[in-house]
Short mmCIF file of C-alpha atoms in Angstrom, two decimals:
data_model
loop_
_atom_site.label_atom_id
_atom_site.label_comp_id
_atom_site.label_asym_id
_atom_site.label_seq_id
_atom_site.Cartn_x
_atom_site.Cartn_y
_atom_site.Cartn_z
CA ALA A 174 0.00 0.00 0.01
CA ARG A 175 1.07 3.54 -0.70
CA THR A 176 1.48 5.58 2.46
CA TRP A 177 1.39 9.28 3.27
CA ARG A 178 2.06 11.08 6.52
CA ALA A 179 -1.25 11.84 8.18
CA ASP A 180 -0.33 15.50 8.86
CA ALA A 181 0.40 16.05 5.15
CA ILE A 182 -3.08 14.68 4.35
CA PHE A 183 -4.69 17.05 6.81
CA ARG A 184 -2.88 20.07 5.32
CA MET A 185 -3.99 19.09 1.82
CA LYS A 186 -7.61 18.57 2.93
CA LYS A 187 -7.66 21.99 4.56
CA ARG A 188 -6.08 23.67 1.52
CA ILE A 189 -8.42 22.41 -1.18
CA ASN A 190 -11.35 21.23 0.88
CA MET A 191 -11.33 17.69 -0.44
CA ALA A 192 -12.79 14.67 1.36
CA LEU A 193 -10.85 11.70 2.63
CA LEU A 194 -12.88 8.45 2.49
CA LEU A 195 -12.26 4.98 3.87
CA VAL A 196 -13.95 2.71 1.36
CA THR A 197 -14.25 -0.98 2.24
CA GLY A 198 -14.71 -3.55 -0.48
CA GLY A 199 -13.53 -0.96 -2.96
CA ALA A 200 -11.95 -3.41 -5.40
CA GLY A 201 -15.23 -5.08 -6.32
CA PHE A 202 -17.66 -4.13 -9.06
CA ILE A 203 -19.66 -1.31 -7.43
CA GLY A 204 -16.91 -0.36 -5.02
CA SER A 205 -14.33 0.17 -7.74
CA CYS A 206 -16.76 2.39 -9.74
CA TYR A 207 -17.27 4.51 -6.62
CA VAL A 208 -13.51 4.72 -5.88
CA LEU A 209 -12.76 5.77 -9.44
CA SER A 210 -15.49 8.42 -9.38
CA ARG A 211 -14.30 9.91 -6.09
CA CYS A 212 -10.65 9.99 -7.13
CA TYR A 213 -11.63 11.69 -10.39
CA ALA A 214 -13.62 14.21 -8.34
CA GLY A 215 -10.51 15.06 -6.31
CA ASP A 216 -11.21 13.11 -3.11
CA THR A 217 -8.62 10.87 -1.48
CA VAL A 218 -9.67 7.24 -1.02
CA VAL A 219 -8.21 4.71 1.37
CA ASN A 220 -9.41 1.50 -0.31
CA LEU A 221 -9.52 -1.51 2.02
CA ASP A 222 -10.29 -4.79 0.27
CA LYS A 223 -9.67 -8.45 1.10
CA LEU A 224 -9.25 -9.31 -2.63
CA THR A 225 -11.38 -12.41 -2.67
CA TYR A 226 -12.45 -13.84 -6.07
CA SER A 227 -14.32 -10.74 -7.26
CA GLY A 228 -11.88 -8.09 -6.01
CA ASN A 229 -9.73 -6.92 -8.88
CA LEU A 230 -6.83 -4.48 -8.73
CA GLY A 231 -6.97 -4.38 -12.51
CA ASN A 232 -9.94 -2.06 -12.06
CA PHE A 233 -7.50 0.66 -10.98
CA GLU A 234 -4.97 0.67 -13.83
CA VAL A 235 -5.98 4.25 -14.64
CA LEU A 236 -5.06 5.25 -11.05
CA ARG A 237 -1.60 3.69 -11.12
CA GLY A 238 0.76 6.11 -9.36
CA ASN A 239 -2.07 8.40 -8.32
CA PRO A 240 -1.52 9.41 -4.66
CA LYS A 241 -5.27 9.95 -4.21
CA HIS A 242 -5.78 6.19 -4.26
CA ILE A 243 -4.29 4.39 -1.25
CA PHE A 244 -4.91 0.63 -1.53
CA VAL A 245 -4.72 -1.55 1.56
CA HIS A 246 -5.05 -5.33 1.34
CA GLY A 247 -7.01 -6.49 4.34
CA ASP A 248 -10.21 -7.62 6.02
CA ILE A 249 -12.89 -5.43 7.63
CA GLY A 250 -12.90 -8.01 10.45
CA ASN A 251 -9.26 -7.16 11.29
CA VAL A 252 -9.77 -4.79 14.22
CA GLU A 253 -6.13 -3.77 14.54
CA LEU A 254 -5.82 -2.90 10.87
CA VAL A 255 -9.09 -0.93 10.79
CA GLU A 256 -8.12 0.95 13.92
CA HIS A 257 -4.79 1.82 12.40
CA LEU A 258 -6.38 3.18 9.23
CA LEU A 259 -8.94 5.20 11.14
CA LYS A 260 -6.35 6.74 13.45
CA THR A 261 -3.82 7.36 10.69
CA TYR A 262 -6.07 8.86 8.06
CA GLN A 263 -8.97 10.28 10.15
CA PRO A 264 -11.51 9.80 7.36
CA ASP A 265 -14.50 12.06 6.81
CA ALA A 266 -16.65 8.99 6.10
CA VAL A 267 -16.58 5.21 5.88
CA VAL A 268 -18.45 3.77 2.87
CA ASN A 269 -18.96 0.04 3.30
CA PHE A 270 -19.25 -2.07 0.11
CA ALA A 271 -17.49 -5.09 1.59
CA ALA A 272 -19.80 -8.08 1.15
CA GLU A 273 -20.23 -11.47 -0.42
CA SER A 274 -22.89 -10.69 -2.97
CA HIS A 275 -23.89 -13.60 -5.24
CA VAL A 276 -27.05 -15.52 -4.39
CA ASP A 277 -25.91 -18.75 -6.04
CA ARG A 278 -22.71 -18.79 -4.01
CA SER A 279 -24.70 -18.21 -0.81
CA ILE A 280 -26.79 -21.29 -1.51
CA ILE A 281 -23.62 -23.37 -1.77
CA ASP A 282 -21.75 -21.79 1.19
CA PRO A 283 -24.06 -19.70 3.44
CA GLU A 284 -21.52 -19.53 6.30
CA ALA A 285 -19.12 -17.46 4.20
CA PHE A 286 -21.86 -14.83 3.86
CA VAL A 287 -22.43 -14.78 7.63
CA ARG A 288 -18.71 -14.28 8.26
CA THR A 289 -18.32 -11.31 5.92
CA ASN A 290 -21.73 -9.70 5.70
CA VAL A 291 -22.86 -10.08 9.33
CA LEU A 292 -19.79 -10.55 11.55
CA GLY A 293 -17.53 -8.42 9.35
CA THR A 294 -19.98 -5.52 9.20
CA CYS A 295 -20.62 -5.70 12.96
CA THR A 296 -16.89 -5.62 13.65
CA LEU A 297 -16.39 -2.69 11.28
CA LEU A 298 -19.25 -0.83 12.97
CA ARG A 299 -17.88 -1.43 16.47
CA THR A 300 -14.34 -0.46 15.58
CA THR A 301 -15.41 2.69 13.75
CA LYS A 302 -17.83 3.69 16.51
CA THR A 303 -15.12 3.40 19.15
CA TRP A 304 -12.75 5.58 17.10
CA TRP A 305 -15.53 8.09 16.29
CA LYS A 306 -16.33 8.61 19.97
CA GLU A 307 -12.76 9.70 20.57
CA CYS A 308 -12.74 12.24 17.70
CA ALA A 309 -12.95 15.99 18.21
CA ALA A 310 -16.53 17.28 18.43
CA ALA A 311 -16.41 18.97 15.03
CA HIS A 312 -15.28 15.76 13.35
CA ARG A 313 -17.89 13.69 15.14
CA ALA A 314 -20.59 16.03 13.94
CA THR A 315 -19.72 15.74 10.25
CA PHE A 316 -18.55 12.09 10.05
CA ARG A 317 -20.82 9.53 8.33
CA PHE A 318 -20.87 5.72 8.04
CA LEU A 319 -22.72 4.69 4.86
CA HIS A 320 -23.65 1.03 4.38
CA VAL A 321 -24.45 -0.20 0.86
CA SER A 322 -27.17 -2.87 0.78
CA THR A 323 -29.64 -4.52 -1.61
CA ASP A 324 -33.33 -4.62 -2.46
CA GLU A 325 -33.26 -8.40 -1.92
CA VAL A 326 -33.67 -7.87 1.84
CA PHE A 327 -37.33 -7.08 1.14
CA GLY A 328 -38.14 -10.46 -0.34
CA ALA A 329 -40.06 -11.03 -3.56
CA LEU A 330 -42.91 -9.25 -5.39
CA HIS A 331 -45.72 -10.63 -7.51
CA PRO A 332 -46.83 -9.05 -10.80
CA GLY A 333 -48.74 -5.87 -10.04
CA ASP A 334 -47.43 -5.51 -6.50
CA PRO A 335 -46.23 -1.99 -5.60
CA ALA A 336 -42.43 -1.52 -5.64
CA PHE A 337 -40.37 -1.75 -2.47
CA THR A 338 -40.23 1.40 -0.34
CA GLU A 339 -38.03 2.15 2.68
CA ASP A 340 -40.96 1.05 4.89
CA THR A 341 -41.39 -2.38 3.24
CA PRO A 342 -40.91 -5.10 5.93
CA TYR A 343 -37.79 -7.23 5.54
CA SER A 344 -38.47 -10.74 4.25
CA PRO A 345 -35.21 -12.22 2.85
CA ASN A 346 -35.47 -15.50 0.97
CA SER A 347 -31.85 -16.52 0.32
CA PRO A 348 -28.81 -16.87 2.57
CA TYR A 349 -27.31 -13.87 0.79
CA SER A 350 -30.31 -11.64 1.40
CA ALA A 351 -30.65 -12.86 4.97
CA SER A 352 -27.05 -11.93 5.65
CA LYS A 353 -27.55 -8.46 4.14
CA ALA A 354 -30.76 -7.96 6.11
CA SER A 355 -28.87 -8.79 9.29
CA SER A 356 -26.11 -6.34 8.46
CA ASP A 357 -28.72 -3.59 7.75
CA HIS A 358 -30.27 -4.24 11.18
CA PHE A 359 -26.87 -3.90 12.87
CA VAL A 360 -26.24 -0.59 11.12
CA ARG A 361 -29.61 0.77 12.18
CA ALA A 362 -29.08 -0.52 15.73
CA PHE A 363 -25.75 1.23 16.05
CA HIS A 364 -27.52 4.51 15.21
CA GLU A 365 -30.37 3.94 17.60
CA THR A 366 -28.24 2.57 20.45
CA TYR A 367 -25.10 4.73 20.25
CA GLY A 368 -26.12 7.70 18.13
CA PHE A 369 -23.59 6.61 15.54
CA PRO A 370 -24.18 8.64 12.32
CA THR A 371 -25.19 5.94 9.85
CA LEU A 372 -26.87 5.91 6.45
CA ILE A 373 -28.13 2.89 4.46
CA THR A 374 -28.83 2.54 0.75
CA ASN A 375 -30.75 -0.36 -0.71
CA CYS A 376 -30.22 -0.73 -4.48
CA SER A 377 -31.67 -2.78 -7.29
CA ASN A 378 -29.68 -4.99 -9.70
CA ASN A 379 -26.52 -3.21 -10.81
CA TYR A 380 -24.92 -3.55 -14.27
CA GLY A 381 -22.08 -1.83 -16.09
CA PRO A 382 -18.35 -2.10 -16.80
CA ARG A 383 -16.05 -4.27 -14.67
CA GLN A 384 -18.67 -6.61 -13.25
CA PHE A 385 -17.39 -10.08 -12.35
CA PRO A 386 -18.72 -12.49 -15.01
CA GLU A 387 -20.72 -14.71 -12.72
CA LYS A 388 -23.58 -12.15 -12.97
CA LEU A 389 -26.13 -12.26 -15.77
CA ILE A 390 -25.05 -9.53 -18.16
CA PRO A 391 -21.28 -10.21 -18.31
CA LEU A 392 -21.87 -13.96 -18.16
CA VAL A 393 -24.17 -13.93 -21.17
CA THR A 394 -22.00 -11.46 -23.07
CA LEU A 395 -18.79 -13.45 -22.63
CA ASN A 396 -20.45 -16.81 -23.22
CA ALA A 397 -21.98 -15.52 -26.42
CA LEU A 398 -18.65 -14.25 -27.72
CA ALA A 399 -17.20 -17.71 -27.06
CA ARG A 400 -20.21 -19.37 -28.74
CA LYS A 401 -21.04 -21.12 -25.49
CA THR A 402 -24.46 -21.85 -24.04
CA LEU A 403 -26.36 -18.91 -22.68
CA PRO A 404 -27.98 -20.31 -19.51
CA VAL A 405 -31.33 -18.81 -18.46
CA TYR A 406 -32.92 -19.91 -15.15
CA GLY A 407 -36.35 -21.52 -15.38
CA THR A 408 -38.37 -19.83 -18.13
CA GLY A 409 -36.54 -16.53 -17.91
CA SER A 410 -39.64 -14.77 -16.56
CA ASN A 411 -38.10 -13.51 -13.33
CA ILE A 412 -38.09 -9.71 -13.19
CA ARG A 413 -35.40 -7.30 -11.90
CA ASP A 414 -35.06 -3.53 -11.86
CA TRP A 415 -31.73 -2.69 -13.53
CA LEU A 416 -29.60 0.18 -12.25
CA HIS A 417 -26.45 1.37 -14.02
CA VAL A 418 -23.52 1.24 -11.62
CA GLU A 419 -22.54 4.88 -12.37
CA ASP A 420 -26.04 6.06 -11.43
CA HIS A 421 -25.79 4.01 -8.27
CA CYS A 422 -22.48 5.56 -7.28
CA ASP A 423 -23.85 9.02 -7.92
CA ALA A 424 -26.76 8.25 -5.61
CA ILE A 425 -24.44 6.96 -2.91
CA GLN A 426 -22.47 10.18 -2.96
CA ARG A 427 -25.70 12.24 -2.86
CA VAL A 428 -26.86 10.34 0.20
CA LEU A 429 -23.42 10.60 1.85
CA GLU A 430 -23.34 14.39 1.38
CA HIS A 431 -26.99 15.33 1.97
CA GLY A 432 -28.86 12.34 3.42
CA ARG A 433 -30.48 12.57 6.84
CA VAL A 434 -28.51 10.69 9.50
CA GLY A 435 -30.13 7.41 10.53
CA GLN A 436 -32.18 7.17 7.33
CA THR A 437 -32.42 4.56 4.59
CA TYR A 438 -32.69 5.45 0.90
CA ASN A 439 -33.77 3.12 -1.90
CA VAL A 440 -31.94 3.42 -5.23
CA GLY A 441 -33.56 2.04 -8.38
CA GLY A 442 -33.08 2.31 -12.11
CA ASN A 443 -36.73 2.51 -13.25
CA SER A 444 -35.89 -0.35 -15.66
CA GLU A 445 -37.83 -3.57 -14.87
CA ARG A 446 -37.03 -6.33 -17.34
CA THR A 447 -37.41 -10.10 -17.34
CA ASN A 448 -34.18 -12.08 -17.45
CA LEU A 449 -35.10 -13.35 -20.89
CA GLN A 450 -35.61 -9.78 -22.12
CA VAL A 451 -32.13 -8.90 -20.85
CA VAL A 452 -30.56 -11.91 -22.56
CA HIS A 453 -32.34 -11.09 -25.85
CA GLY A 454 -31.15 -7.47 -25.47
CA ILE A 455 -27.53 -8.59 -25.15
CA CYS A 456 -27.88 -10.85 -28.16
CA ALA A 457 -29.35 -7.99 -30.23
CA VAL A 458 -26.43 -5.72 -29.39
CA LEU A 459 -23.89 -8.42 -30.24
CA ASP A 460 -25.74 -9.29 -33.47
CA ASP A 461 -25.32 -5.64 -34.40
CA VAL A 462 -21.75 -4.87 -33.32
CA ARG A 463 -20.11 -8.32 -33.55
CA PRO A 464 -22.24 -10.45 -35.93
CA SER A 465 -21.34 -14.13 -36.15
CA VAL A 466 -21.20 -16.19 -39.32
CA GLU A 467 -22.68 -19.01 -37.23
CA GLY A 468 -26.00 -17.22 -36.85
CA SER A 469 -27.75 -15.13 -34.24
CA TYR A 470 -26.49 -15.36 -30.68
CA THR A 471 -30.07 -16.09 -29.59
CA ASP A 472 -29.53 -19.60 -30.97
CA LEU A 473 -27.28 -20.23 -27.97
CA ILE A 474 -30.00 -19.62 -25.33
CA ARG A 475 -30.80 -22.64 -23.19
CA PHE A 476 -33.23 -22.81 -20.24
CA VAL A 477 -31.69 -24.42 -17.22
CA THR A 478 -32.99 -25.73 -13.93
CA ASP A 479 -34.03 -22.80 -11.74
CA ARG A 480 -32.12 -21.88 -8.62
CA PRO A 481 -33.73 -22.88 -5.29
CA GLY A 482 -35.98 -20.22 -3.86
CA HIS A 483 -35.57 -17.94 -6.86
CA ASP A 484 -37.40 -14.64 -6.07
CA PHE A 485 -39.80 -13.79 -8.87
CA ARG A 486 -39.60 -9.97 -8.97
CA TYR A 487 -37.80 -7.05 -7.40
CA ALA A 488 -38.75 -3.42 -7.95
CA ILE A 489 -37.54 -0.26 -6.20
CA ASN A 490 -39.47 2.90 -5.45
CA SER A 491 -36.87 5.67 -5.28
CA SER A 492 -39.31 8.53 -4.65
CA LYS A 493 -37.76 9.40 -1.25
CA LEU A 494 -34.34 9.80 -2.89
CA ASN A 495 -35.88 11.68 -5.80
CA THR A 496 -37.82 14.06 -3.61
CA GLU A 497 -35.42 14.69 -0.71
CA LEU A 498 -32.09 14.70 -2.59
CA ASN A 499 -33.15 15.42 -6.19
CA TRP A 500 -31.50 12.25 -7.54
CA HIS A 501 -32.67 10.49 -10.73
CA PRO A 502 -30.96 7.86 -12.88
CA THR A 503 -29.40 9.22 -16.07
CA HIS A 504 -28.93 5.99 -18.04
CA THR A 505 -31.72 4.35 -20.02
CA PHE A 506 -31.41 0.55 -19.87
CA GLU A 507 -31.04 0.18 -23.64
CA ASP A 508 -28.18 2.70 -23.90
CA GLY A 509 -26.53 1.42 -20.70
CA LEU A 510 -26.72 -2.21 -21.91
CA ARG A 511 -25.17 -1.36 -25.27
CA GLU A 512 -22.38 0.62 -23.55
CA THR A 513 -21.76 -2.25 -21.11
CA VAL A 514 -21.57 -4.92 -23.82
CA GLN A 515 -19.20 -2.70 -25.80
CA TRP A 516 -16.97 -2.26 -22.73
CA TYR A 517 -16.41 -6.06 -22.55
CA LEU A 518 -15.64 -6.12 -26.26
CA ASP A 519 -13.07 -3.31 -25.85
CA ASN A 520 -11.34 -4.70 -22.77
CA GLU A 521 -10.18 -8.20 -23.70
CA LYS A 522 -7.21 -8.12 -21.34
CA TRP A 523 -9.42 -7.38 -18.32
CA VAL A 524 -11.71 -10.21 -19.38
CA LYS A 525 -8.83 -12.67 -19.83
CA ASP A 526 -7.29 -11.75 -16.47
CA VAL A 527 -10.58 -12.15 -14.58
CA GLN A 528 -11.55 -15.46 -16.14
CA SER A 529 -9.20 -17.38 -13.87
CA GLY A 530 -9.22 -21.02 -12.86
CA GLU A 531 -11.41 -20.08 -9.85
CA TYR A 532 -13.96 -18.56 -12.20
CA ARG A 533 -14.00 -21.66 -14.39
CA SER A 534 -14.35 -23.87 -11.32
CA TRP A 535 -17.32 -21.83 -10.12
CA MET A 536 -19.07 -22.12 -13.49
CA GLN A 537 -18.68 -25.87 -13.38
CA THR A 538 -19.95 -26.05 -9.78
CA ASN A 539 -23.02 -23.87 -10.37
CA TYR A 540 -24.17 -24.83 -13.88
CA ALA A 541 -23.09 -28.48 -14.32
CA GLY A 542 -26.18 -30.66 -14.53
CA ARG A 543 -28.61 -27.71 -14.86
CA LEU A 544 -29.15 -27.86 -18.63
CA GLN A 545 -32.63 -29.02 -19.60
CA ASN A 546 -33.52 -30.92 -22.71
#
């Protein structure tokens, strides 16, 4: 990790009024987008990441040598390390992205999700709260702890049901969503019990550049390019609200700067699509920009055995965020999808590096035996 003297950081902050952020899980898909956006905006980011399978330092090639990005390899559950970072850098905020985030993986290994998403978050909260209480009064008053969560904590919707609001009761249906629901409750409890200045965001399905290719859009894109099967769970009728990762990161920053302490804000993309619609959309883009002599990419679609407990529909009502903080998504799904597919076409080295043996092993574990006749 690059290191600076803490007093030099304080002088620079005072001189140009920039923020210093401790971002956890910042090497993952959403976290790396947020880190890049804040460094581009002039903030300094201390980026703490454990670098598990989806953490990727290749996401930061454009920041190589940039002193505004301070990467630290470590775990949010390491109390001594987190204490050291807090005391050394005295951040203006902690933004917590650190989480295991894939439903299919949680079905195979639920305990891993408890360790990171529940115990890790609780440890990070406790360590940060202890440091915060010892800060000067002015710093305590402006400091924020923002926890990034998911719409999956609310359970599933039926066709015609109103979208999730911040008041929707929690009803998680997978080990992943149960672990995120638990972490949300701990964040809220730390505010109510200790007065710790927390914020929570619950987002819908993210998509965009640099997403690990176990998720639907990059998985289908890269399989199609390789003329492999495009696996679609069940009948492909499950519905998700799709949110471009850049819009999500913009919303996070808006909440961090202007959100009411102790509040939760839902972040959605206003783009509900069935999984099959998404897959057909990807194929249409590829048929246009990378046509294959072997025929349309839709010929590769295969319906596979559904995942256990597959929630039918998620939808987010972002009216609180729209009204209070004047935030609205800027990407349409069609334009964002085309841009995302093109990014994977233009970044072959990134793709090759991320498709490691671990990734291939996971694909075999999750999809072997699922193909239907």
